[in-house]
PDB file of C-alpha atoms in Angstrom:
ATOM      1  CA  ALA A  81     126.716 124.696  89.100  1.00 43.00           C
ATOM      2  CA  ALA A  82     124.367 122.243  91.355  1.00 45.00           C
ATOM      3  CA  GLN A  83     123.735 123.252  95.032  1.00 48.00           C
ATOM      4  CA  MET A  84     125.853 121.458  97.536  1.00 46.00           C
ATOM      5  CA  LEU A  85     124.748 119.912 100.736  1.00 45.00           C
ATOM      6  CA  PRO A  86     127.072 120.063 103.739  1.00 46.00           C
ATOM      7  CA  ILE A  87     127.221 116.912 105.658  1.00 45.00           C
ATOM      8  CA  LEU A  88     129.562 116.251 108.837  1.00 42.00           C
ATOM      9  CA  LEU A  89     130.589 112.882 109.192  1.00 43.00           C
ATOM     10  CA  SER A  90     132.700 111.921 112.311  1.00 42.00           C
ATOM     11  CA  GLY A  91     134.394 115.613 112.296  1.00 43.00           C
ATOM     12  CA  ALA A  92     135.098 115.616 108.483  1.00 45.00           C
ATOM     13  CA  ALA A  93     132.954 117.493 106.255  1.00 45.00           C
ATOM     14  CA  LEU A  94     131.578 116.304 102.975  1.00 46.00           C
ATOM     15  CA  LEU A  95     130.035 118.139 100.060  1.00 46.00           C
ATOM     16  CA  LEU A  96     127.019 116.240  98.483  1.00 45.00           C
ATOM     17  CA  PRO A  97     125.037 117.444  95.443  1.00 46.00           C
ATOM     18  CA  LEU A  98     121.417 118.263  96.138  1.00 44.00           C
ATOM     19  CA  ARG A  99     118.884 116.890  94.213  1.00 44.00           C
ATOM     20  CA  ARG A 100     115.430 117.141  94.370  1.00 42.00           C
ATOM     21  CA  THR A 101     112.988 113.706  94.836  1.00 41.00           C
ATOM     22  CA  LYS A 102     109.122 113.409  94.335  1.00 42.00           C
ATOM     23  CA  ARG A 103     108.618 111.875  97.861  1.00 44.00           C
ATOM     24  CA  VAL A 104     110.532 110.475 100.893  1.00 43.00           C
ATOM     25  CA  THR A 105     110.750 106.674 101.328  1.00 44.00           C
ATOM     26  CA  ALA A 106     112.780 106.298 104.189  1.00 43.00           C
ATOM     27  CA  PRO A 107     113.525 107.988 107.703  1.00 46.00           C
ATOM     28  CA  LEU A 108     114.623 111.621 108.338  1.00 46.00           C
ATOM     29  CA  CYS A 109     118.659 111.496 109.523  1.00 47.00           C
ATOM     30  CA  SER A 110     119.587 114.986 109.755  1.00 47.00           C
ATOM     31  CA  LEU A 111     118.052 118.488 108.790  1.00 46.00           C
ATOM     32  CA  THR A 112     120.111 121.678 108.108  1.00 48.00           C
ATOM     33  CA  THR A 113     118.823 124.649 106.599  1.00 46.00           C
ATOM     34  CA  LEU A 114     120.770 126.615 103.647  1.00 48.00           C
ATOM     35  CA  PRO A 115     120.688 130.108 102.703  1.00 45.00           C
ATOM     36  CA  SER A 116     119.180 130.905  99.289  1.00 44.00           C
ATOM     37  CA  GLN A 117     121.886 131.445  96.598  1.00 49.00           C
ATOM     38  CA  ASP A 118     121.641 135.075  97.006  1.00 48.00           C
ATOM     39  CA  GLY A 119     122.733 134.583 100.857  1.00 48.00           C
ATOM     40  CA  ASN A 120     119.252 135.637 101.860  1.00 42.00           C
ATOM     41  CA  MET A 121     119.035 133.693 105.052  1.00 41.00           C
ATOM     42  CA  SER A 122     114.922 135.089 105.003  1.00 40.00           C
ATOM     43  CA  SER A 123     114.031 132.934 102.206  1.00 39.00           C
ATOM     44  CA  THR A 124     115.863 129.454 102.829  1.00 44.00           C
ATOM     45  CA  VAL A 125     116.079 125.904 101.405  1.00 47.00           C
ATOM     46  CA  ARG A 126     115.650 123.624 104.144  1.00 52.00           C
ATOM     47  CA  THR A 127     117.303 119.949 103.165  1.00 57.00           C
ATOM     48  CA  GLY A 128     117.917 116.735 104.719  1.00 62.00           C
ATOM     49  CA  VAL A 129     119.112 113.650 104.429  1.00 63.00           C
ATOM     50  CA  ILE A 130     117.271 110.281 104.288  1.00 60.00           C
ATOM     51  CA  CYS A 131     119.203 106.576 104.430  1.00 61.00           C
ATOM     52  CA  ASP A 132     118.155 103.829 103.085  1.00 60.00           C
ATOM     53  CA  PRO A 133     119.681 100.322 103.386  1.00 61.00           C
ATOM     54  CA  VAL A 134     119.783  99.644  99.972  1.00 60.00           C
ATOM     55  CA  LEU A 135     120.792 102.817  98.167  1.00 62.00           C
ATOM     56  CA  GLY A 136     122.610 104.272 101.169  1.00 65.00           C
ATOM     57  CA  CYS A 137     122.023 107.707 102.484  1.00 66.00           C
ATOM     58  CA  ARG A 138     121.088 110.670  99.713  1.00 63.00           C
ATOM     59  CA  PRO A 139     119.836 114.324 100.425  1.00 62.00           C
ATOM     60  CA  TYR A 140     116.235 115.706  99.873  1.00 54.00           C
ATOM     61  CA  GLU A 141     114.309 118.836 100.069  1.00 50.00           C
ATOM     62  CA  TYR A 142     112.541 119.559 103.197  1.00 44.00           C
ATOM     63  CA  GLU A 143     109.439 120.741 101.600  1.00 41.00           C
ATOM     64  CA  ASP A 144     108.780 117.457  99.994  1.00 34.00           C
ATOM     65  CA  VAL A 145     108.390 115.708 103.168  1.00 36.00           C
ATOM     66  CA  PRO A 146     104.913 115.688 105.243  1.00 37.00           C
ATOM     67  CA  ILE A 147     105.090 118.449 108.127  1.00 38.00           C
ATOM     68  CA  LEU A 148     104.576 116.543 111.731  1.00 39.00           C
ATOM     69  CA  PRO A 149     102.379 118.052 114.270  1.00 39.00           C
ATOM     70  CA  LEU A 150     104.393 120.230 116.832  1.00 37.00           C
ATOM     71  CA  SER A 151     103.068 117.811 119.549  1.00 40.00           C
ATOM     72  CA  VAL A 152     105.411 114.736 118.064  1.00 40.00           C
ATOM     73  CA  ASP A 153     108.533 114.271 119.714  1.00 44.00           C
ATOM     74  CA  ILE A 154     111.009 113.491 117.145  1.00 42.00           C
ATOM     75  CA  THR A 155     113.596 111.005 118.930  1.00 46.00           C
ATOM     76  CA  ASP A 156     116.117 108.144 117.603  1.00 44.00           C
ATOM     77  CA  ALA A 157     113.300 105.480 118.924  1.00 42.00           C
ATOM     78  CA  ALA A 158     110.595 107.199 116.756  1.00 46.00           C
ATOM     79  CA  LEU A 159     112.411 106.845 113.548  1.00 57.00           C
ATOM     80  CA  ALA A 160     112.257 103.487 113.275  1.00 69.00           C
ATOM     81  CA  VAL A 161     113.904 101.700 110.102  1.00 82.00           C
ATOM     82  CA  PHE A 162     112.271  98.495 108.935  1.00 87.00           C
ATOM     83  CA  THR A 163     114.886  95.965 107.670  1.00 90.00           C
ATOM     84  CA  PRO A 164     112.852  94.547 104.324  1.00 92.00           C
ATOM     85  CA  LEU A 165     112.149  90.855 104.205  1.00 92.00           C
ATOM     86  CA  PRO A 166     112.025  90.210 100.349  1.00 90.00           C
ATOM     87  CA  THR A 167     110.936  86.663 100.342  1.00 90.00           C
ATOM     88  CA  PRO A 168     108.701  84.211 102.558  1.00 92.00           C
ATOM     89  CA  ALA A 169     112.073  82.199 102.647  1.00 92.00           C
ATOM     90  CA  ALA A 170     113.454  85.374 104.299  1.00 92.00           C
ATOM     91  CA  TYR A 171     110.596  85.442 106.679  1.00 93.00           C
ATOM     92  CA  VAL A 172     111.223  82.012 107.897  1.00 92.00           C
ATOM     93  CA  ALA A 173     114.646  82.441 108.080  1.00 92.00           C
ATOM     94  CA  MET A 174     114.190  85.264 110.497  1.00 91.00           C
ATOM     95  CA  LEU A 175     111.794  83.184 112.551  1.00 90.00           C
ATOM     96  CA  GLY A 176     114.352  80.724 112.991  1.00 90.00           C
ATOM     97  CA  LYS A 177     117.178  82.985 114.344  1.00 88.00           C
ATOM     98  CA  ALA A 178     114.264  84.734 116.580  1.00 87.00           C
ATOM     99  CA  GLN A 179     113.364  81.396 118.098  1.00 85.00           C
ATOM    100  CA  GLN A 180     117.109  81.120 119.557  1.00 85.00           C
ATOM    101  CA  SER A 181     116.085  83.565 122.123  1.00 82.00           C
ATOM    102  CA  GLU A 182     112.451  83.469 123.517  1.00 81.00           C
ATOM    103  CA  SER A 183     113.141  87.234 124.820  1.00 85.00           C
ATOM    104  CA  THR A 184     113.922  88.644 121.311  1.00 88.00           C
ATOM    105  CA  ILE A 185     110.933  90.827 120.332  1.00 92.00           C
ATOM    106  CA  SER A 186     110.210  90.952 116.402  1.00 93.00           C
ATOM    107  CA  ILE A 187     107.895  93.342 114.616  1.00 93.00           C
ATOM    108  CA  ILE A 188     106.723  92.557 111.208  1.00 94.00           C
ATOM    109  CA  LYS A 189     104.925  95.112 109.161  1.00 93.00           C
ATOM    110  CA  TYR A 190     102.757  93.720 106.184  1.00 93.00           C
ATOM    111  CA  GLY A 191     102.001  96.516 103.363  1.00 91.00           C
ATOM    112  CA  ALA A 192     102.107  97.106  99.927  1.00 91.00           C
ATOM    113  CA  PRO A 193     103.812  99.867  97.569  1.00 89.00           C
ATOM    114  CA  TRP A 194      99.671 100.544  96.054  1.00 88.00           C
ATOM    115  CA  CYS A 195      98.309 100.975  99.658  1.00 89.00           C
ATOM    116  CA  ARG A 196      97.754 104.630 100.757  1.00 89.00           C
ATOM    117  CA  SER A 197      97.400 103.334 104.567  1.00 87.00           C
ATOM    118  CA  CYS A 198     100.765 101.383 104.275  1.00 87.00           C
ATOM    119  CA  ARG A 199     102.318 104.777 102.876  1.00 86.00           C
ATOM    120  CA  ALA A 200     101.221 106.705 105.902  1.00 84.00           C
ATOM    121  CA  LEU A 201     102.993 104.132 107.998  1.00 83.00           C
ATOM    122  CA  ASN A 202     106.176 105.238 106.348  1.00 81.00           C
ATOM    123  CA  VAL A 203     106.399 108.663 107.722  1.00 80.00           C
ATOM    124  CA  PRO A 204     108.579 109.486 110.123  1.00 77.00           C
ATOM    125  CA  GLY A 205     107.024 109.902 113.797  1.00 76.00           C
ATOM    126  CA  SER A 206     103.839 107.916 112.549  1.00 82.00           C
ATOM    127  CA  ARG A 207     101.446 106.136 114.992  1.00 84.00           C
ATOM    128  CA  LEU A 208     103.495 102.891 114.308  1.00 85.00           C
ATOM    129  CA  ASP A 209     106.744 104.625 115.460  1.00 84.00           C
ATOM    130  CA  MET A 210     105.360 105.970 118.512  1.00 85.00           C
ATOM    131  CA  LEU A 211     104.208 102.211 119.297  1.00 85.00           C
ATOM    132  CA  VAL A 212     107.508 100.726 118.802  1.00 85.00           C
ATOM    133  CA  ALA A 213     109.313 103.472 120.720  1.00 83.00           C
ATOM    134  CA  GLU A 214     106.851 102.934 123.911  1.00 87.00           C
ATOM    135  CA  ARG A 215     106.036  99.640 124.243  1.00 89.00           C
ATOM    136  CA  TRP A 216     108.982  97.886 122.036  1.00 88.00           C
ATOM    137  CA  PRO A 217     112.052 100.177 122.146  1.00 86.00           C
ATOM    138  CA  THR A 218     114.628  97.393 121.705  1.00 88.00           C
ATOM    139  CA  ALA A 219     112.434  95.151 118.988  1.00 91.00           C
ATOM    140  CA  ARG A 220     113.633  94.044 115.722  1.00 92.00           C
ATOM    141  CA  LEU A 221     111.651  95.687 113.002  1.00 92.00           C
ATOM    142  CA  TYR A 222     111.067  94.027 109.696  1.00 93.00           C
ATOM    143  CA  SER A 223     108.782  94.705 106.808  1.00 92.00           C
ATOM    144  CA  MET A 224     107.636  92.743 103.859  1.00 92.00           C
ATOM    145  CA  GLU A 225     105.866  94.151 100.817  1.00 92.00           C
ATOM    146  CA  LEU A 226     103.110  92.511  98.525  1.00 90.00           C
ATOM    147  CA  VAL A 227     104.044  92.823  94.812  1.00 83.00           C
ATOM    148  CA  ARG A 228     101.997  91.166  92.569  1.00 74.00           C
ATOM    149  CA  ASN A 229     103.503  91.505  89.122  1.00 75.00           C
ATOM    150  CA  GLY A 230     102.520  87.887  87.668  1.00 75.00           C
ATOM    151  CA  LYS A 231     105.900  86.511  88.252  1.00 81.00           C
ATOM    152  CA  ALA A 232     106.732  83.483  90.586  1.00 82.00           C
ATOM    153  CA  ALA A 233     108.487  85.925  93.585  1.00 81.00           C
ATOM    154  CA  GLY A 234     105.300  87.732  93.399  1.00 84.00           C
ATOM    155  CA  GLU A 235     103.100  85.026  93.451  1.00 87.00           C
ATOM    156  CA  ARG A 236     105.034  83.132  96.379  1.00 88.00           C
ATOM    157  CA  MET A 237     104.728  86.898  98.320  1.00 89.00           C
ATOM    158  CA  PHE A 238     100.897  86.588  97.539  1.00 89.00           C
ATOM    159  CA  ALA A 239     100.595  83.275  98.672  1.00 91.00           C
ATOM    160  CA  HIS A 240     102.438  83.952 101.710  1.00 91.00           C
ATOM    161  CA  TYR A 241      99.915  86.607 102.509  1.00 91.00           C
ATOM    162  CA  LYS A 242      96.876  84.411 102.175  1.00 92.00           C
ATOM    163  CA  ALA A 243      98.326  81.650 104.367  1.00 92.00           C
ATOM    164  CA  ARG A 244      99.114  84.402 107.061  1.00 90.00           C
ATOM    165  CA  ASN A 245      95.177  85.232 106.510  1.00 90.00           C
ATOM    166  CA  ILE A 246      95.977  89.165 105.845  1.00 89.00           C
ATOM    167  CA  THR A 247      93.069  90.602 104.558  1.00 86.00           C
ATOM    168  CA  ARG A 248      93.522  94.102 105.527  1.00 88.00           C
ATOM    169  CA  LEU A 249      96.688  96.223 104.613  1.00 89.00           C
ATOM    170  CA  PRO A 250      98.691  97.218 106.723  1.00 91.00           C
ATOM    171  CA  GLN A 251      98.997  95.018 109.133  1.00 92.00           C
ATOM    172  CA  VAL A 252     101.559  94.452 111.681  1.00 93.00           C
ATOM    173  CA  GLU A 253     102.484  90.973 113.565  1.00 94.00           C
ATOM    174  CA  VAL A 254     104.276  90.941 117.211  1.00 94.00           C
ATOM    175  CA  TYR A 255     106.480  88.258 117.847  1.00 94.00           C
ATOM    176  CA  ARG A 256     108.301  87.215 121.175  1.00 93.00           C
ATOM    177  CA  GLY A 257     110.797  84.326 119.913  1.00 91.00           C
ATOM    178  CA  SER A 258     109.033  82.926 117.347  1.00 88.00           C
ATOM    179  CA  GLU A 259     105.551  82.755 119.211  1.00 92.00           C
ATOM    180  CA  LEU A 260     102.825  85.384 117.564  1.00 93.00           C
ATOM    181  CA  VAL A 261     101.878  87.468 120.561  1.00 94.00           C
ATOM    182  CA  GLU A 262      99.960  90.296 118.879  1.00 93.00           C
ATOM    183  CA  ILE A 263      98.225  91.480 115.592  1.00 93.00           C
ATOM    184  CA  MET A 264      97.472  95.140 114.831  1.00 91.00           C
ATOM    185  CA  HIS A 265      95.206  96.114 111.810  1.00 88.00           C
ATOM    186  CA  ALA A 266      94.990  99.275 110.022  1.00 82.00           C
ATOM    187  CA  SER A 267      92.420 100.730 112.045  1.00 82.00           C
ATOM    188  CA  GLU A 268      94.774 100.462 115.057  1.00 83.00           C
ATOM    189  CA  LEU A 269      97.712 101.936 113.216  1.00 80.00           C
ATOM    190  CA  ILE A 270      96.154 104.938 111.298  1.00 78.00           C
ATOM    191  CA  ALA A 271      95.452 107.934 113.489  1.00 62.00           C
TER     192      ALA A 271
END
């Protein structure tokens, strides 16, 4: 029988099957400790729930998640969730919406799935999460991923990166309305 993970949502308890995943790609939403199968609390299985905008919430085992230093204060603001912009057209549409309100702060994180430094920014409590929480707590967060697979969509994304003069990954751009106000490169983002 598969282990079940109890989740409490709006006062109703749900039991979700527990599956082990190889790596965590979304922010931590909750954390619980379950006793081992023999009921001994000294050997526990720590589990949590990650939420992905596309796949929804799903359980994972805590030991698969990089452990944060004790000095990191985990708050809701520090667990930033970036909305993916799948195409350059989505980027243009996002800037068009932001142009309507000059007080809107938008942050775009450029990365690639093969980039080790980019993956380091996806860990909850990363330097980017802390910067967002401190400097732009009300910002709208977006991300773009460079995937060059020889297909037209991948080549359009590569042309977009090239037009934005993105030569090092990761790179973060901060916009006030539709005006670019700050660019942060990998050296500033990776502690």
